[in-house]
Amino acid sequence: QVQLVESGGGSVQAGESLRLSCAVSGSIFSINSMGWYRQTPGKPRELAAIFTPGGSTNYADSVKGRFTISRDNDKNTVYLQMNSLKPEDTAVYYCKFSQLRFGRWNEYWGQGTQVTVSS
């Protein structure tokens, strides 16, 4: 089993920064992907930033140049540094961990952390 614990959300003013953390524990194997998604009421969950299984990063166009995803493999933790925050970044942010086991991708989600950006 895999557990994800997120932290770092909060309320900030536009232009400020926040850093989200997601610690993954449990049965972790080498072929995996870690990333951040976000969701606002009435809309589907969307990708913000992710590490692919090959180790490259992908960002949503809306966050490129402002958000940076990083990871500490020793701590099995992924971070999302969010700079120059905008009101439209307001959402619940979810950490997602996926790993390949026996030819199948298993997905795990964090509990979500609220980020609120006021103008």
Tab-separated table of N, CA and C in Angstrom:
chain	number	residue	atom	x	y	z
A	1	GLN	N	0.846	-1.194	0.000
A	1	GLN	CA	0.000	0.000	0.000
A	1	GLN	C	0.878	1.239	0.000
A	2	VAL	N	0.331	2.311	-0.547
A	2	VAL	CA	1.047	3.580	-0.673
A	2	VAL	C	0.226	4.678	-0.025
A	3	GLN	N	0.895	5.535	0.724
A	3	GLN	CA	0.231	6.676	1.352
A	3	GLN	C	0.911	7.971	0.901
A	4	LEU	N	0.088	9.009	0.709
A	4	LEU	CA	0.582	10.321	0.320
A	4	LEU	C	0.106	11.331	1.349
A	5	VAL	N	1.024	12.156	1.824
A	5	VAL	CA	0.672	13.204	2.773
A	5	VAL	C	1.147	14.536	2.217
A	6	GLU	N	0.198	15.413	1.991
A	6	GLU	CA	0.487	16.728	1.422
A	6	GLU	C	0.540	17.789	2.518
A	7	SER	N	1.279	18.835	2.225
A	7	SER	CA	1.314	19.976	3.124
A	7	SER	C	1.720	21.212	2.335
A	8	GLY	N	1.476	22.376	2.919
A	8	GLY	CA	1.979	23.611	2.341
A	8	GLY	C	0.957	24.533	1.719
A	9	GLY	N	-0.296	24.150	1.675
A	9	GLY	CA	-1.293	25.046	1.107
A	9	GLY	C	-1.564	26.222	2.028
A	10	GLY	N	-2.379	27.148	1.552
A	10	GLY	CA	-2.715	28.298	2.374
A	10	GLY	C	-3.308	29.420	1.546
A	11	SER	N	-3.418	30.578	2.177
A	11	SER	CA	-3.983	31.768	1.533
A	11	SER	C	-2.903	32.828	1.399
A	12	VAL	N	-2.757	33.356	0.190
A	12	VAL	CA	-1.743	34.378	-0.074
A	12	VAL	C	-2.334	35.456	-0.969
A	13	GLN	N	-1.596	36.530	-1.091
A	13	GLN	CA	-1.948	37.598	-2.017
A	13	GLN	C	-1.331	37.309	-3.387
A	14	ALA	N	-1.940	37.877	-4.402
A	14	ALA	CA	-1.388	37.734	-5.747
A	14	ALA	C	0.060	38.224	-5.775
A	15	GLY	N	0.896	37.473	-6.467
A	15	GLY	CA	2.308	37.815	-6.557
A	15	GLY	C	3.184	37.112	-5.543
A	16	GLU	N	2.560	36.542	-4.535
A	16	GLU	CA	3.323	35.850	-3.499
A	16	GLU	C	3.598	34.408	-3.906
A	17	SER	N	4.274	33.690	-3.010
A	17	SER	CA	4.712	32.330	-3.312
A	17	SER	C	4.220	31.352	-2.260
A	18	LEU	N	4.114	30.103	-2.663
A	18	LEU	CA	3.837	28.989	-1.767
A	18	LEU	C	4.637	27.782	-2.244
A	19	ARG	N	4.917	26.889	-1.320
A	19	ARG	CA	5.590	25.639	-1.655
A	19	ARG	C	4.782	24.481	-1.091
A	20	LEU	N	4.384	23.600	-1.972
A	20	LEU	CA	3.653	22.405	-1.576
A	20	LEU	C	4.626	21.228	-1.471
A	21	SER	N	4.329	20.341	-0.532
A	21	SER	CA	5.122	19.125	-0.371
A	21	SER	C	4.209	17.914	-0.350
A	22	CYS	N	4.716	16.815	-0.854
A	22	CYS	CA	3.967	15.563	-0.840
A	22	CYS	C	4.940	14.436	-0.531
A	23	ALA	N	4.763	13.833	0.627
A	23	ALA	CA	5.614	12.726	1.039
A	23	ALA	C	4.909	11.411	0.747
A	24	VAL	N	5.609	10.540	0.060
A	24	VAL	CA	5.064	9.246	-0.321
A	24	VAL	C	5.722	8.160	0.516
A	25	SER	N	4.919	7.264	1.056
A	25	SER	CA	5.457	6.170	1.855
A	25	SER	C	4.758	4.868	1.484
A	26	GLY	N	5.371	3.768	1.895
A	26	GLY	CA	4.793	2.467	1.608
A	26	GLY	C	5.629	1.704	0.600
A	27	SER	N	4.962	0.891	-0.184
A	27	SER	CA	5.639	0.032	-1.162
A	27	SER	C	5.901	0.818	-2.442
A	28	ILE	N	7.107	1.337	-2.546
A	28	ILE	CA	7.477	2.194	-3.676
A	28	ILE	C	8.479	1.465	-4.543
A	29	PHE	N	8.231	1.493	-5.853
A	29	PHE	CA	9.114	0.821	-6.788
A	29	PHE	C	9.674	1.825	-7.776
A	30	SER	N	10.672	1.408	-8.514
A	30	SER	CA	11.496	2.383	-9.236
A	30	SER	C	10.808	3.035	-10.418
A	31	ILE	N	9.931	2.330	-11.106
A	31	ILE	CA	9.292	2.929	-12.283
A	31	ILE	C	8.034	3.648	-11.808
A	32	ASN	N	8.166	4.963	-11.663
A	32	ASN	CA	7.027	5.705	-11.127
A	32	ASN	C	6.996	7.111	-11.669
A	33	SER	N	5.916	7.764	-11.365
A	33	SER	CA	5.683	9.139	-11.776
A	33	SER	C	5.076	9.886	-10.599
A	34	MET	N	5.498	11.134	-10.404
A	34	MET	CA	4.958	11.943	-9.310
A	34	MET	C	4.603	13.312	-9.856
A	35	GLY	N	3.485	13.839	-9.393
A	35	GLY	CA	3.105	15.142	-9.910
A	35	GLY	C	1.998	15.799	-9.127
A	36	TRP	N	1.611	16.946	-9.614
A	36	TRP	CA	0.584	17.767	-8.982
A	36	TRP	C	-0.532	18.095	-9.969
A	37	TYR	N	-1.740	17.935	-9.496
A	37	TYR	CA	-2.928	18.311	-10.238
A	37	TYR	C	-3.695	19.322	-9.401
A	38	ARG	N	-4.618	20.015	-10.053
A	38	ARG	CA	-5.439	20.953	-9.311
A	38	ARG	C	-6.863	20.937	-9.822
A	39	GLN	N	-7.766	21.349	-8.940
A	39	GLN	CA	-9.188	21.290	-9.278
A	39	GLN	C	-9.937	22.426	-8.610
A	40	THR	N	-10.817	23.049	-9.405
A	40	THR	CA	-11.724	24.056	-8.886
A	40	THR	C	-13.148	23.521	-8.991
A	41	PRO	N	-14.068	24.048	-8.189
A	41	PRO	CA	-15.438	23.517	-8.183
A	41	PRO	C	-16.070	23.531	-9.571
A	42	GLY	N	-16.665	22.416	-9.922
A	42	GLY	CA	-17.382	22.317	-11.186
A	42	GLY	C	-16.513	22.048	-12.394
A	43	LYS	N	-15.205	21.904	-12.173
A	43	LYS	CA	-14.291	21.651	-13.286
A	43	LYS	C	-13.527	20.356	-13.053
A	44	PRO	N	-13.085	19.736	-14.140
A	44	PRO	CA	-12.294	18.506	-13.962
A	44	PRO	C	-10.910	18.809	-13.398
A	45	ARG	N	-10.343	17.788	-12.782
A	45	ARG	CA	-8.988	17.933	-12.271
A	45	ARG	C	-8.020	18.071	-13.451
A	46	GLU	N	-7.074	18.993	-13.309
A	46	GLU	CA	-6.143	19.247	-14.411
A	46	GLU	C	-4.704	19.165	-13.925
A	47	LEU	N	-3.847	18.822	-14.861
A	47	LEU	CA	-2.432	18.730	-14.549
A	47	LEU	C	-1.850	20.109	-14.298
A	48	ALA	N	-1.025	20.218	-13.244
A	48	ALA	CA	-0.244	21.428	-13.036
A	48	ALA	C	1.208	21.167	-13.442
A	49	ALA	N	1.797	20.126	-12.861
A	49	ALA	CA	3.189	19.796	-13.162
A	49	ALA	C	3.436	18.346	-12.782
A	50	ILE	N	4.351	17.687	-13.519
A	50	ILE	CA	4.566	16.274	-13.253
A	50	ILE	C	5.966	15.840	-13.653
A	51	PHE	N	6.495	14.869	-12.928
A	51	PHE	CA	7.679	14.123	-13.345
A	51	PHE	C	7.195	12.879	-14.062
A	52	THR	N	7.663	12.683	-15.281
A	52	THR	CA	7.305	11.472	-16.009
A	52	THR	C	8.159	10.309	-15.493
A	53	PRO	N	7.780	9.083	-15.848
A	53	PRO	CA	8.599	7.946	-15.428
A	53	PRO	C	10.045	8.040	-15.908
A	54	GLY	N	10.282	8.716	-17.016
A	54	GLY	CA	11.639	8.889	-17.511
A	54	GLY	C	12.414	9.985	-16.810
A	55	GLY	N	11.733	10.741	-15.938
A	55	GLY	CA	12.415	11.768	-15.171
A	55	GLY	C	12.295	13.175	-15.723
A	56	SER	N	11.670	13.318	-16.874
A	56	SER	CA	11.474	14.665	-17.412
A	56	SER	C	10.264	15.307	-16.741
A	57	THR	N	10.115	16.608	-16.973
A	57	THR	CA	9.008	17.339	-16.358
A	57	THR	C	8.068	17.885	-17.421
A	58	ASN	N	6.804	17.928	-17.068
A	58	ASN	CA	5.791	18.558	-17.908
A	58	ASN	C	5.022	19.561	-17.069
A	59	TYR	N	4.712	20.693	-17.672
A	59	TYR	CA	3.960	21.735	-16.985
A	59	TYR	C	2.749	22.143	-17.819
A	60	ALA	N	1.687	22.505	-17.127
A	60	ALA	CA	0.575	23.146	-17.817
A	60	ALA	C	1.044	24.494	-18.345
A	61	ASP	N	0.544	24.879	-19.496
A	61	ASP	CA	0.956	26.164	-20.071
A	61	ASP	C	0.702	27.318	-19.111
A	62	SER	N	-0.363	27.217	-18.349
A	62	SER	CA	-0.763	28.311	-17.462
A	62	SER	C	0.205	28.531	-16.302
A	63	VAL	N	1.063	27.547	-16.027
A	63	VAL	CA	1.980	27.688	-14.883
A	63	VAL	C	3.439	27.749	-15.299
A	64	LYS	N	3.715	27.540	-16.570
A	64	LYS	CA	5.101	27.557	-17.039
A	64	LYS	C	5.770	28.883	-16.704
A	65	GLY	N	6.988	28.784	-16.199
A	65	GLY	CA	7.734	29.984	-15.837
A	65	GLY	C	7.445	30.492	-14.442
A	66	ARG	N	6.393	29.961	-13.806
A	66	ARG	CA	6.039	30.395	-12.450
A	66	ARG	C	6.136	29.265	-11.426
A	67	PHE	N	5.812	28.060	-11.853
A	67	PHE	CA	5.838	26.893	-10.964
A	67	PHE	C	7.044	26.023	-11.303
A	68	THR	N	7.615	25.416	-10.279
A	68	THR	CA	8.719	24.483	-10.469
A	68	THR	C	8.479	23.234	-9.646
A	69	ILE	N	8.506	22.096	-10.305
A	69	ILE	CA	8.364	20.829	-9.599
A	69	ILE	C	9.748	20.257	-9.344
A	70	SER	N	9.931	19.686	-8.165
A	70	SER	CA	11.201	19.056	-7.819
A	70	SER	C	10.920	17.848	-6.940
A	71	ARG	N	11.930	17.014	-6.767
A	71	ARG	CA	11.725	15.838	-5.932
A	71	ARG	C	13.003	15.488	-5.200
A	72	ASP	N	12.811	14.891	-4.045
A	72	ASP	CA	13.919	14.358	-3.247
A	72	ASP	C	13.694	12.856	-3.185
A	73	ASN	N	14.467	12.120	-3.951
A	73	ASN	CA	14.244	10.679	-4.027
A	73	ASN	C	14.582	9.976	-2.716
A	74	ASP	N	15.517	10.523	-1.964
A	74	ASP	CA	15.855	9.900	-0.683
A	74	ASP	C	14.687	9.975	0.294
A	75	LYS	N	13.919	11.053	0.179
A	75	LYS	CA	12.781	11.246	1.075
A	75	LYS	C	11.460	10.855	0.429
A	76	ASN	N	11.517	10.417	-0.835
A	76	ASN	CA	10.286	10.086	-1.574
A	76	ASN	C	9.278	11.224	-1.468
A	77	THR	N	9.768	12.419	-1.712
A	77	THR	CA	8.942	13.607	-1.582
A	77	THR	C	9.024	14.436	-2.859
A	78	VAL	N	7.879	14.939	-3.267
A	78	VAL	CA	7.817	15.826	-4.426
A	78	VAL	C	7.334	17.189	-3.951
A	79	TYR	N	7.876	18.228	-4.552
A	79	TYR	CA	7.560	19.596	-4.165
A	79	TYR	C	7.004	20.360	-5.364
A	80	LEU	N	6.232	21.382	-5.056
A	80	LEU	CA	5.782	22.307	-6.089
A	80	LEU	C	6.010	23.715	-5.561
A	81	GLN	N	7.007	24.380	-6.113
A	81	GLN	CA	7.268	25.768	-5.780
A	81	GLN	C	6.427	26.638	-6.698
A	82	MET	N	5.567	27.426	-6.100
A	82	MET	CA	4.648	28.257	-6.874
A	82	MET	C	4.978	29.723	-6.614
A	83	ASN	N	5.465	30.399	-7.637
A	83	ASN	CA	5.817	31.809	-7.538
A	83	ASN	C	4.854	32.652	-8.370
A	84	SER	N	4.850	33.932	-8.091
A	84	SER	CA	3.998	34.875	-8.843
A	84	SER	C	2.578	34.352	-8.952
A	85	LEU	N	2.035	33.957	-7.829
A	85	LEU	CA	0.701	33.354	-7.831
A	85	LEU	C	-0.357	34.351	-8.291
A	86	LYS	N	-1.349	33.807	-8.976
A	86	LYS	CA	-2.456	34.602	-9.509
A	86	LYS	C	-3.765	34.093	-8.913
A	87	PRO	N	-4.789	34.932	-8.880
A	87	PRO	CA	-6.086	34.463	-8.364
A	87	PRO	C	-6.595	33.210	-9.097
A	88	GLU	N	-6.282	33.089	-10.368
A	88	GLU	CA	-6.738	31.913	-11.124
A	88	GLU	C	-5.998	30.638	-10.749
A	89	ASP	N	-4.974	30.747	-9.914
A	89	ASP	CA	-4.310	29.556	-9.393
A	89	ASP	C	-5.051	28.974	-8.196
A	90	THR	N	-6.052	29.679	-7.727
A	90	THR	CA	-6.845	29.192	-6.604
A	90	THR	C	-7.489	27.861	-6.953
A	91	ALA	N	-7.243	26.861	-6.124
A	91	ALA	CA	-7.740	25.510	-6.391
A	91	ALA	C	-7.347	24.611	-5.225
A	92	VAL	N	-7.901	23.399	-5.246
A	92	VAL	CA	-7.381	22.344	-4.387
A	92	VAL	C	-6.305	21.621	-5.189
A	93	TYR	N	-5.138	21.503	-4.611
A	93	TYR	CA	-4.014	20.861	-5.277
A	93	TYR	C	-3.852	19.444	-4.738
A	94	TYR	N	-3.738	18.513	-5.668
A	94	TYR	CA	-3.629	17.102	-5.314
A	94	TYR	C	-2.301	16.546	-5.805
A	95	CYS	N	-1.656	15.798	-4.968
A	95	CYS	CA	-0.460	15.064	-5.349
A	95	CYS	C	-0.895	13.711	-5.911
A	96	LYS	N	-0.233	13.292	-6.965
A	96	LYS	CA	-0.517	11.996	-7.572
A	96	LYS	C	0.779	11.208	-7.710
A	97	PHE	N	0.715	9.955	-7.320
A	97	PHE	CA	1.844	9.042	-7.456
A	97	PHE	C	1.371	7.826	-8.241
A	98	SER	N	2.111	7.500	-9.287
A	98	SER	CA	1.777	6.339	-10.109
A	98	SER	C	2.994	5.440	-10.201
A	99	GLN	N	2.763	4.145	-10.157
A	99	GLN	CA	3.881	3.233	-10.334
A	99	GLN	C	3.462	1.983	-11.074
A	100	LEU	N	4.446	1.424	-11.780
A	100	LEU	CA	4.210	0.262	-12.611
A	100	LEU	C	4.523	-0.994	-11.820
A	101	ARG	N	3.525	-1.863	-11.732
A	101	ARG	CA	3.697	-3.134	-11.049
A	101	ARG	C	3.017	-4.221	-11.853
A	102	PHE	N	3.781	-5.252	-12.192
A	102	PHE	CA	3.237	-6.395	-12.927
A	102	PHE	C	2.501	-5.955	-14.184
A	103	GLY	N	3.098	-4.981	-14.895
A	103	GLY	CA	2.534	-4.538	-16.160
A	103	GLY	C	1.335	-3.629	-16.043
A	104	ARG	N	1.053	-3.152	-14.852
A	104	ARG	CA	-0.118	-2.307	-14.663
A	104	ARG	C	0.275	-1.060	-13.874
A	105	TRP	N	-0.265	0.076	-14.311
A	105	TRP	CA	-0.026	1.320	-13.591
A	105	TRP	C	-1.058	1.476	-12.483
A	106	ASN	N	-0.553	1.651	-11.268
A	106	ASN	CA	-1.412	1.912	-10.115
A	106	ASN	C	-1.278	3.376	-9.722
A	107	GLU	N	-2.391	4.016	-9.456
A	107	GLU	CA	-2.399	5.442	-9.138
A	107	GLU	C	-2.855	5.674	-7.703
A	108	TYR	N	-2.212	6.642	-7.071
A	108	TYR	CA	-2.552	7.004	-5.701
A	108	TYR	C	-2.628	8.527	-5.616
A	109	TRP	N	-3.580	8.998	-4.824
A	109	TRP	CA	-3.802	10.444	-4.703
A	109	TRP	C	-3.669	10.885	-3.248
A	110	GLY	N	-3.168	12.101	-3.078
A	110	GLY	CA	-3.171	12.718	-1.769
A	110	GLY	C	-4.551	13.249	-1.435
A	111	GLN	N	-4.675	13.768	-0.227
A	111	GLN	CA	-5.979	14.215	0.270
A	111	GLN	C	-6.363	15.582	-0.276
A	112	GLY	N	-5.406	16.295	-0.868
A	112	GLY	CA	-5.666	17.628	-1.405
A	112	GLY	C	-5.342	18.710	-0.397
A	113	THR	N	-4.830	19.809	-0.904
A	113	THR	CA	-4.530	20.955	-0.055
A	113	THR	C	-5.016	22.220	-0.761
A	114	GLN	N	-5.696	23.063	-0.025
A	114	GLN	CA	-6.310	24.261	-0.615
A	114	GLN	C	-5.271	25.368	-0.784
A	115	VAL	N	-5.266	25.949	-1.960
A	115	VAL	CA	-4.473	27.137	-2.243
A	115	VAL	C	-5.428	28.241	-2.663
A	116	THR	N	-5.392	29.342	-1.949
A	116	THR	CA	-6.265	30.472	-2.237
A	116	THR	C	-5.413	31.709	-2.479
A	117	VAL	N	-5.610	32.330	-3.637
A	117	VAL	CA	-4.843	33.526	-4.010
A	117	VAL	C	-5.826	34.668	-4.194
A	118	SER	N	-5.656	35.701	-3.420
A	118	SER	CA	-6.559	36.848	-3.507
A	118	SER	C	-5.862	38.004	-4.212
A	119	SER	N	-6.671	38.818	-4.858
A	119	SER	CA	-6.114	39.934	-5.639
A	119	SER	C	-5.979	41.189	-4.801
